[in-house]
Coordinates of C-alpha atoms and ligand atoms in Angstrom, one line a residue:
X1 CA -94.0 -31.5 -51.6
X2 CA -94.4 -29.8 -48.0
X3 CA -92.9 -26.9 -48.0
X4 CA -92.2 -24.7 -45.0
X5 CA -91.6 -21.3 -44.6
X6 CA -90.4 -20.1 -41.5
X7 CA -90.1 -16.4 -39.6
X8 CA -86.6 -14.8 -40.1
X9 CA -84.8 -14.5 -36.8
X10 CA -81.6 -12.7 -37.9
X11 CA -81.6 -9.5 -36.0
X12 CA -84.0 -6.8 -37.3
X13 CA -84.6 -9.2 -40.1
X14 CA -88.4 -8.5 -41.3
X15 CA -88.7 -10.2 -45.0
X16 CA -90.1 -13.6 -45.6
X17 CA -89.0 -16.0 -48.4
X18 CA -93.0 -16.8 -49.5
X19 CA -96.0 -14.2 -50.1
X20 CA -99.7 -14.8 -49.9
X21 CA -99.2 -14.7 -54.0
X22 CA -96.4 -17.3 -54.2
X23 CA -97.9 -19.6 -51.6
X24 CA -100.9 -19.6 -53.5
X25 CA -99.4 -20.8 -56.8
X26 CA -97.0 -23.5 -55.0
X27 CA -100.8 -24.6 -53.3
X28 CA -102.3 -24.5 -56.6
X29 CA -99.5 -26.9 -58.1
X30 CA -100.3 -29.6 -55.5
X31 CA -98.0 -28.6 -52.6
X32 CA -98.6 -28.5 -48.8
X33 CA -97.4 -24.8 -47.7
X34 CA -96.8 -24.4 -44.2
X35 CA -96.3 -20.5 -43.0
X36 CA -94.8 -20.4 -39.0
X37 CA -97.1 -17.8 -38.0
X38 CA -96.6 -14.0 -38.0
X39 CA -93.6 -14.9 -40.4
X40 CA -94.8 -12.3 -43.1
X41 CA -95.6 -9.6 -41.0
X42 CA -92.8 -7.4 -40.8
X43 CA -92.9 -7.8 -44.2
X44 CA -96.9 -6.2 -44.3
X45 CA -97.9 -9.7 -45.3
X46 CA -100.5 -10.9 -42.5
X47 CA -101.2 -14.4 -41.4
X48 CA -104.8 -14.2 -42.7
X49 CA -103.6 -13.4 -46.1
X50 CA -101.5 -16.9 -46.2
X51 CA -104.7 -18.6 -44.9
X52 CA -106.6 -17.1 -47.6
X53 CA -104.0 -18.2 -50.2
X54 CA -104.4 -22.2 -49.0
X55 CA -101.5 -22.1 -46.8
X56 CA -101.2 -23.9 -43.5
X57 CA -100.3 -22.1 -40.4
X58 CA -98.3 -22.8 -37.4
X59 CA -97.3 -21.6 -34.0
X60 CA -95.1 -23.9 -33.1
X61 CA -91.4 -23.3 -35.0
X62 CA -90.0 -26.7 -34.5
X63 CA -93.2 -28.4 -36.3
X64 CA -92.5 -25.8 -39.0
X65 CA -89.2 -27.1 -39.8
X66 CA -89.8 -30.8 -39.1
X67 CA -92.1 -32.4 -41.5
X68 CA -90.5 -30.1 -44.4
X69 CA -89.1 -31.2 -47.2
X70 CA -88.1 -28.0 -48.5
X71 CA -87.0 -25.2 -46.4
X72 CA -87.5 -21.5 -47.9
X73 CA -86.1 -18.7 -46.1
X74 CA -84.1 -15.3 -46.8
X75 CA -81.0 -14.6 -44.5
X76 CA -78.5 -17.9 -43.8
X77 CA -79.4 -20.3 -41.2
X78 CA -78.7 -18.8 -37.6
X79 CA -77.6 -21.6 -35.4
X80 CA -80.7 -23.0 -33.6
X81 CA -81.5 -23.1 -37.2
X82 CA -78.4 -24.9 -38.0
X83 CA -79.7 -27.0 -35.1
X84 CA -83.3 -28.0 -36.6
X85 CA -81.8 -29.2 -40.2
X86 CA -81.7 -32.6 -41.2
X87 CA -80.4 -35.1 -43.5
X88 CA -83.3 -35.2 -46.5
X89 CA -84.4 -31.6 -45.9
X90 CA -83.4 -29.0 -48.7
X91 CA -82.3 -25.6 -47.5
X92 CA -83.2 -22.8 -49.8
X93 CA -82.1 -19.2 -48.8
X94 CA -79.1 -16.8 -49.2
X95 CA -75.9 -18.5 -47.3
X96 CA -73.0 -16.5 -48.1
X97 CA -70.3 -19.1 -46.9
X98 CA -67.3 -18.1 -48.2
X99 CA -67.1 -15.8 -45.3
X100 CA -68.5 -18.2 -42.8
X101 CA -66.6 -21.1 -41.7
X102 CA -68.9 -21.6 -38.6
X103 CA -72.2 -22.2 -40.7
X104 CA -70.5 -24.0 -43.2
X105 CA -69.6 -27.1 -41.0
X106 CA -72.6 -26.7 -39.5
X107 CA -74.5 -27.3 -42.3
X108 CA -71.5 -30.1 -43.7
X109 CA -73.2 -31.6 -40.4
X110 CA -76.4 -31.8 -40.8
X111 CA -76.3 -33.9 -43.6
X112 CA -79.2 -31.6 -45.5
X113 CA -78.8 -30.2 -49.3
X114 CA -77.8 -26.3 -48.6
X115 CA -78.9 -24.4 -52.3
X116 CA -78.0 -20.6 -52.1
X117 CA -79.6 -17.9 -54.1
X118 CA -76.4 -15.8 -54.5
X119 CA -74.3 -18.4 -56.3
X120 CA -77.1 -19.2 -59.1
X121 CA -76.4 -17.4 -62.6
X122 CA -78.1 -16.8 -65.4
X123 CA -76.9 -16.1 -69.5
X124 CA -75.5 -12.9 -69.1
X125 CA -73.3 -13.9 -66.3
X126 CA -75.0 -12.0 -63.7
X127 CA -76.3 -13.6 -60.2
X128 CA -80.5 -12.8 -60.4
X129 CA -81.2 -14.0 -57.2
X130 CA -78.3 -11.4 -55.6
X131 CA -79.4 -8.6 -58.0
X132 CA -83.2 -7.6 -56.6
X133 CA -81.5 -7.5 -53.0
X134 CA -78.2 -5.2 -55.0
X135 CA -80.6 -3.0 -56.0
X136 CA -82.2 -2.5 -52.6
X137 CA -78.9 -2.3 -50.7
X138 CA -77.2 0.2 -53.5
X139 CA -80.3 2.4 -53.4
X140 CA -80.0 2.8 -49.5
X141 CA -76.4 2.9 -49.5
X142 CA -76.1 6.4 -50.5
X143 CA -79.5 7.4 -47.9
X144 CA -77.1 5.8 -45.2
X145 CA -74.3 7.2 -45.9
X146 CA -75.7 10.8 -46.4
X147 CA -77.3 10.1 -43.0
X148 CA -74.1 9.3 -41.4
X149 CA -72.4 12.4 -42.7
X150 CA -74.6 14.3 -40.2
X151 CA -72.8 15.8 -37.4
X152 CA -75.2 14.2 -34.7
X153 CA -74.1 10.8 -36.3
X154 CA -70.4 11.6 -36.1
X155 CA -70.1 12.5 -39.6
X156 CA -68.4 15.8 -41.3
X157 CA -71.7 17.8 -41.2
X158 CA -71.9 18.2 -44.8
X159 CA -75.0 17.7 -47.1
X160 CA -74.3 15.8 -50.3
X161 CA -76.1 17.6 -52.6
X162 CA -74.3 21.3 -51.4
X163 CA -76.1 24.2 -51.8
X164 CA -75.9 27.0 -54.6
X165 CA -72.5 28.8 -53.4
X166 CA -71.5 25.7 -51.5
X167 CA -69.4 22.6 -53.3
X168 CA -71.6 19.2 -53.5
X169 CA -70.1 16.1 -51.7
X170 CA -67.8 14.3 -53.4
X171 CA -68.4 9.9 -54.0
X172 CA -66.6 7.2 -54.7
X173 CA -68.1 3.8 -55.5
X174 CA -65.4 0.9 -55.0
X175 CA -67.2 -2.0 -57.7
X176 CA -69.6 -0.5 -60.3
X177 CA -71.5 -4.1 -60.1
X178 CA -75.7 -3.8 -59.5
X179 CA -74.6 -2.3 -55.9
X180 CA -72.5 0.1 -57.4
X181 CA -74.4 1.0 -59.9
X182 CA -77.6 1.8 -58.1
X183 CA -75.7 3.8 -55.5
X184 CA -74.0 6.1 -58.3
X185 CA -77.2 6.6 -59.7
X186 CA -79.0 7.5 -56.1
X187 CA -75.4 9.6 -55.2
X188 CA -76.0 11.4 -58.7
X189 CA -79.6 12.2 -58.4
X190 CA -79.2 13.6 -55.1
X191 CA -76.7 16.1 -56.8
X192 CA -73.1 14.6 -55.7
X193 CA -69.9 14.1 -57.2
X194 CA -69.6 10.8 -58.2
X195 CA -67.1 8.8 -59.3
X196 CA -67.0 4.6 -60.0
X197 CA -63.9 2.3 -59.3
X198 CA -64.0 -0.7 -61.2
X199 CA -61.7 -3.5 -62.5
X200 CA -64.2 -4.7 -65.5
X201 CA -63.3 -2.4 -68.6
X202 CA -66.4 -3.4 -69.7
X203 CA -68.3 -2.3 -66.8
X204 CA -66.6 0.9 -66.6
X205 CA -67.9 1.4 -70.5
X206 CA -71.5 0.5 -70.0
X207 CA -71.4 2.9 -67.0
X208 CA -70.0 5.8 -69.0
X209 CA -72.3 5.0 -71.9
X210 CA -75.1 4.5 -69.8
X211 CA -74.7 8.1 -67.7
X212 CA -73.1 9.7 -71.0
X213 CA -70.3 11.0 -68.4
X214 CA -72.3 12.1 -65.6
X215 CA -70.2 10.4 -63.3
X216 CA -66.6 9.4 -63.8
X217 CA -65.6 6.4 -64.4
X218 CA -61.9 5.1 -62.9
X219 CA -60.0 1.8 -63.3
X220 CA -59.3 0.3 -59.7
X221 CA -56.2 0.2 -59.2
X222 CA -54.2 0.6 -55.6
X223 CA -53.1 4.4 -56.5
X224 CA -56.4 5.7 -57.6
X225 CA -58.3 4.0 -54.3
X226 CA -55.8 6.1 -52.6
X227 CA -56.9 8.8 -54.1
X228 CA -60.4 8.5 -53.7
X229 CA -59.8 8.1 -49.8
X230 CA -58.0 11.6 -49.4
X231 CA -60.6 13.2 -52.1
X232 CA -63.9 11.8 -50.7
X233 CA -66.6 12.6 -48.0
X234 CA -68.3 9.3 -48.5
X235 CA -67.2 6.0 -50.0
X236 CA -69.0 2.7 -50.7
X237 CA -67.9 -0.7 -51.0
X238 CA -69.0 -2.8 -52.9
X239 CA -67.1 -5.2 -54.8
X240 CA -67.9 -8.8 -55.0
X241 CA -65.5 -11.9 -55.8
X242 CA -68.8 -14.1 -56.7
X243 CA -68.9 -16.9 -53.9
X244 CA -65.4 -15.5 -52.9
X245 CA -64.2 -13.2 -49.5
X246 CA -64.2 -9.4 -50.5
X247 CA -60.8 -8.4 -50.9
X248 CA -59.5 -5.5 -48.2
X249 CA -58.9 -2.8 -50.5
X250 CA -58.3 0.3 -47.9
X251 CA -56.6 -0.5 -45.0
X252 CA -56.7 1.1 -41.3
X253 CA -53.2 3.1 -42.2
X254 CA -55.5 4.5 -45.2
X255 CA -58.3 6.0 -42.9
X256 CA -55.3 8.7 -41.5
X257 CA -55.6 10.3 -45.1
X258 CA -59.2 10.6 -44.8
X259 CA -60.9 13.7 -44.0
X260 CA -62.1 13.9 -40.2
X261 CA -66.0 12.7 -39.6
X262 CA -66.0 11.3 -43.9
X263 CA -68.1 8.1 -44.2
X264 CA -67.3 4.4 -45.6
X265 CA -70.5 2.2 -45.8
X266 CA -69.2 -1.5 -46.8
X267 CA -72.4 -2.8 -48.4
X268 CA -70.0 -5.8 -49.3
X269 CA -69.7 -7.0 -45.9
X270 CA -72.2 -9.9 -46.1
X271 CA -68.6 -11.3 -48.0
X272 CA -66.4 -10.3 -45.3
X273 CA -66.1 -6.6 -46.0
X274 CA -63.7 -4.6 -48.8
X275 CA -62.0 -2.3 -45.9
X276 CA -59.6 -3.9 -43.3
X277 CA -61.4 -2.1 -40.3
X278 CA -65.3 -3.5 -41.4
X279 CA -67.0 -5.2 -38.7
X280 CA -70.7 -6.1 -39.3
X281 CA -73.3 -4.4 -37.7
X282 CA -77.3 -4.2 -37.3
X283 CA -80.3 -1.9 -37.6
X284 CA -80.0 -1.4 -34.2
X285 CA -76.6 0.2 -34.2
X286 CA -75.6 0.5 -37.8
X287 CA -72.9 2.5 -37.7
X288 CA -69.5 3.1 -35.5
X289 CA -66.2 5.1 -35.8
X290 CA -62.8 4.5 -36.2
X291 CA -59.7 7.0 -36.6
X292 CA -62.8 9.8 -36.9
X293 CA -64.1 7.7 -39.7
X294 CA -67.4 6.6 -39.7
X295 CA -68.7 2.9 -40.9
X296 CA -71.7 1.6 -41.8
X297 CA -71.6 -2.1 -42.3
X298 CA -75.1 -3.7 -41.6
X299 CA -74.8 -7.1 -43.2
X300 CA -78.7 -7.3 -44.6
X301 CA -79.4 -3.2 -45.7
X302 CA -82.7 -4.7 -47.7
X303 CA -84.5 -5.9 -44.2
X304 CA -85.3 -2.5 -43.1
X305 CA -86.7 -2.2 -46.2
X306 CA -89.0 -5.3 -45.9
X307 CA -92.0 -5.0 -48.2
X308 CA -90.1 -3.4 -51.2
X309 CA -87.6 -6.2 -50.5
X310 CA -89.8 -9.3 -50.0
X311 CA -91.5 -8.8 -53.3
X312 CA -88.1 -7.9 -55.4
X313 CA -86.6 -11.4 -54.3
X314 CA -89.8 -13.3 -54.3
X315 CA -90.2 -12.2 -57.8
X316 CA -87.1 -13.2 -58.3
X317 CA -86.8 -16.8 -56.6
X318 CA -90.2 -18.2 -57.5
X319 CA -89.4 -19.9 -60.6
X320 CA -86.9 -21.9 -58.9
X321 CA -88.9 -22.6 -55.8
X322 CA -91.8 -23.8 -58.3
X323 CA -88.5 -25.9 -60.1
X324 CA -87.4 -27.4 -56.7
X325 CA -90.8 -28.2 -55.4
X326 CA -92.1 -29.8 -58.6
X327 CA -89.1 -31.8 -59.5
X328 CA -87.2 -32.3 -56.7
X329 CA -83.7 -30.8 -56.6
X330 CA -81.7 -33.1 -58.7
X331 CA -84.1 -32.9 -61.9
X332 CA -84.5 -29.4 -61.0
X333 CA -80.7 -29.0 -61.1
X334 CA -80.3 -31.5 -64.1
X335 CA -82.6 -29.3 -66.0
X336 CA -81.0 -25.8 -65.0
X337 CA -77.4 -25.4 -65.8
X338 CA -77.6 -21.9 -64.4
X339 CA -79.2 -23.1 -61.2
X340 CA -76.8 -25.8 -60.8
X341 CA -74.2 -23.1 -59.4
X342 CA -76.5 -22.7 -56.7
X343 CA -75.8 -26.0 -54.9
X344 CA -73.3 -25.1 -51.5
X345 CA -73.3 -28.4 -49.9
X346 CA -75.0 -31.6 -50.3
X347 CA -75.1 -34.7 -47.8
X348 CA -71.9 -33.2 -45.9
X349 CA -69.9 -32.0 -48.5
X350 CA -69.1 -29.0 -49.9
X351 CA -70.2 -28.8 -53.8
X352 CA -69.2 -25.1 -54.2
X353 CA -65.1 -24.7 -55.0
X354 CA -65.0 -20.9 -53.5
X355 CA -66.6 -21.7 -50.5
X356 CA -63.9 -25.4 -50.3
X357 CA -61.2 -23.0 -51.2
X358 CA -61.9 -20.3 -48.2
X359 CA -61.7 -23.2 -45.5
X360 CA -59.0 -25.3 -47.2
X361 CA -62.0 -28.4 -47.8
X362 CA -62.5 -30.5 -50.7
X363 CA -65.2 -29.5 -52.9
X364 CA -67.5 -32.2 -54.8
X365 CA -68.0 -31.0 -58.6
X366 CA -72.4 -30.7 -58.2
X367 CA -73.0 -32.2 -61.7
X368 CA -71.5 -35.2 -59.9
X369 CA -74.4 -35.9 -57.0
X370 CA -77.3 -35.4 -59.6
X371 CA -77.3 -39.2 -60.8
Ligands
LIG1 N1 -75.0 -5.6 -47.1 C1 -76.1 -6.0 -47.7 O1 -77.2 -5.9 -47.2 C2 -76.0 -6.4 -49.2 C3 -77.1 -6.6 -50.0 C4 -76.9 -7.0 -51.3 C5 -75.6 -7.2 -51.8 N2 -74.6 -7.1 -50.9 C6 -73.2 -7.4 -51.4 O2 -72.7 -6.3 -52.2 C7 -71.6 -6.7 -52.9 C8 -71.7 -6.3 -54.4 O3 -72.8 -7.0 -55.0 P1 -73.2 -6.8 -56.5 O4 -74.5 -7.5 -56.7 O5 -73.1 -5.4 -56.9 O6 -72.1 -7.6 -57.3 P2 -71.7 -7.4 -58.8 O7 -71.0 -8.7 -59.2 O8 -72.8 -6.9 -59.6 O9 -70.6 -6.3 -58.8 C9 -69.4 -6.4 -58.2 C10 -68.4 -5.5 -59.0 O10 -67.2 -5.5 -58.3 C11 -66.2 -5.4 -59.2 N3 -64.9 -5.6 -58.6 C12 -64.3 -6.8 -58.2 N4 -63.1 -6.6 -57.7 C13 -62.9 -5.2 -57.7 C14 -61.9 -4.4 -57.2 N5 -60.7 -4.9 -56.7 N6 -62.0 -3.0 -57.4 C15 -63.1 -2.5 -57.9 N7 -64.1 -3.3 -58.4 C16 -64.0 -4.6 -58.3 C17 -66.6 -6.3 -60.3 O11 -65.9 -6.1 -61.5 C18 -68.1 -6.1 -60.4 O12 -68.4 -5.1 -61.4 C19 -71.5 -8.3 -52.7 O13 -70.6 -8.6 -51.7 C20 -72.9 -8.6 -52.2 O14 -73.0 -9.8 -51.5 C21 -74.7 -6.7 -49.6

């Protein structure tokens, strides 16, 4: 299959979807791999290393996408992306649409087959392509939002975690998921007060088992969000609605109760964001204030973290590149009920019913299209 791999051009976007390592197996299996060049090396991963690994490379984007067959990239198209798909092509990235009505019909329109890592499962009921890049985000959640609690960045001036004689800061994690978790665990080792909201019983029991009461644990409900807003120097969002728009769970009326220069970072934002006054942002300028509250809402956290990042989802996504480029994506489908999930849209059509829902479309059930 010709495979093509091109250079993320998202803003401040450094990982790539293949390393040397993985182009080198999908070579060894029979497939052309074509890397646009300088596409790995934000990521540390140098052209000559592809070269060396049997990969082709180019210069020239649009000859990258063109003769492909199989697309492989990390953040969702942008749109002279949008612009260079076709009908025959298969997309393979992270597309988060349910929050995007734009690329959606953009990609209805180009007629190509649109499979996203986030909506694939596995047996547990956990999303495996969304979990390396969780992990990454959740991690640098809490190194974000202790940097925004700085006074030069607007923040409270308060270090997180206190000093003997002086109380530690106190967190609250909205969604105890893979995000959640990984950011209590970071908040906790850096000596905070932590405490997780979640709605899964279940999840809240794991948690407490897990850190044997280390941090609390808090059924989310309206009231005890409210509470953690008046109580908290830094809170982070991240709750996720799989393939769903994050529900707004503090509003701009709630920032008043919050204490002057405290923190929300909205890691869930990639869905739309979990507080009403979330608007995404960038590396560049990652964070801005509202009612003295400071936000933090860059949409891809695990691109400034590119190397660590590149090889946590690439370990993660190579079996089902090998799947897709070995089989095609029907039998690759056929044979994977867990990947199956992970069809969006197909030949115009939306497969995926959360994303149909969001924009009022029809959704085609995917076990339908695989023949
Ligand atoms: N900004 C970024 O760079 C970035 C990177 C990775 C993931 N994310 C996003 O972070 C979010 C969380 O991802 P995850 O992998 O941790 O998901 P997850 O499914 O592991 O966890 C989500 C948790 O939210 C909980 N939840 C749902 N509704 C809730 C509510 N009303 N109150 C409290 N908890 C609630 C669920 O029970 C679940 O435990 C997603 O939106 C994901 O797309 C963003």
């Amino acid at each position: 299959m010709q495979i093509a791999v091109p250079k993320e051009i998202k803003n401040h976007e450094y990982r790539v979807a293949l390393t040397p390592t993985g182009a080198r197996e999908l070579v060894g299996r029979g497939h052309t791999v074509t890397v646009q060049a300088g596409a790995g090396e934000g990521a540390g991963f140098a052209d000559a290393a592809y070269e060396a690994a049997g990969a082709r490379l180019e210069a020239d984007v649009a000859r990258v996408w063109e003769g492909a067959e199989l697309i492989l990239k990390v953040k969702e198209p942008q749109a002279e992306e949008v612009a260079r798909l076709k009908a025959g092509q298969t997309l393979f990235t992270y597309l988060h649409l349910a929050a995007e009505e734009s690329l959606t019909r953009g990609l209805m329109a180009s007629g190509a087959t649109c499979i996203a890592y986030e909506t694939i499962t596995d047996r547990q009921g956990g999303l495996p392509l969304l979990a390396p890049m969780s992990t990454v985000a959740g991690r640098m959640a809490i190194q974000a939002g202790a940097h925004s609690l700085e006074k030069a960045q607007g923040g409270a001036g308060v270090l997180l975690p206190g000093v003997p004689g002086v109380a530690p800061a106190r967190v609250a994690v909205i969604g105890g998921g893979v995000v959640g978790e990984n950011a209590a665990r970071m908040a906790l080792g850096l000596g905070a007060e932590v405490t997780v909201l979640d709605k899964s019983i279940p999840r809240l029991e794991t948690l407490d088992d897990r850190y044997q009461g280390r941090m609390k644990t808090v059924f989310s409900t309206a009231d005890a969000i409210d509470e953690a807003v008046c109580e908290c120097d830094l809170i982070v969002g991240a709750v996720l609605i799989p393939g769903a728009a994050a529900p707004k769970l503090i509003t701009r009326e709630m920032l008043a109760e919050m204490k002057p220069g405290s923190v929300l970072v909205d890691v869930a934002i990639d869905q739309g964001g979990c507080f009403e006054t979330s608007r995404a942002t960038t590396h560049t300028g990652p964070t801005y204030i509202v009612d003295g509250v400071v936000h933090y809402c860059v949409a891809n956290m695990p691109g400034a973290v590119a190397r660590t990042s590149t090889q946590a989802l690439t370990n993660a996504t190579m079996p089902f590149v090998t799947a897709l480029a070995d089989k095609g994506w029907q039998q690759a489908l056929a044979d994977d009920p867990h990947f199956l999930p992970g069809l969006n849209v197909h030949d115009g059509r939306v497969t995926y019913q959360a994303v149909a829902d969001a924009f009022g479309l029809e959704s085609v059930d995917p076990a339908s299209l695989l023949g």
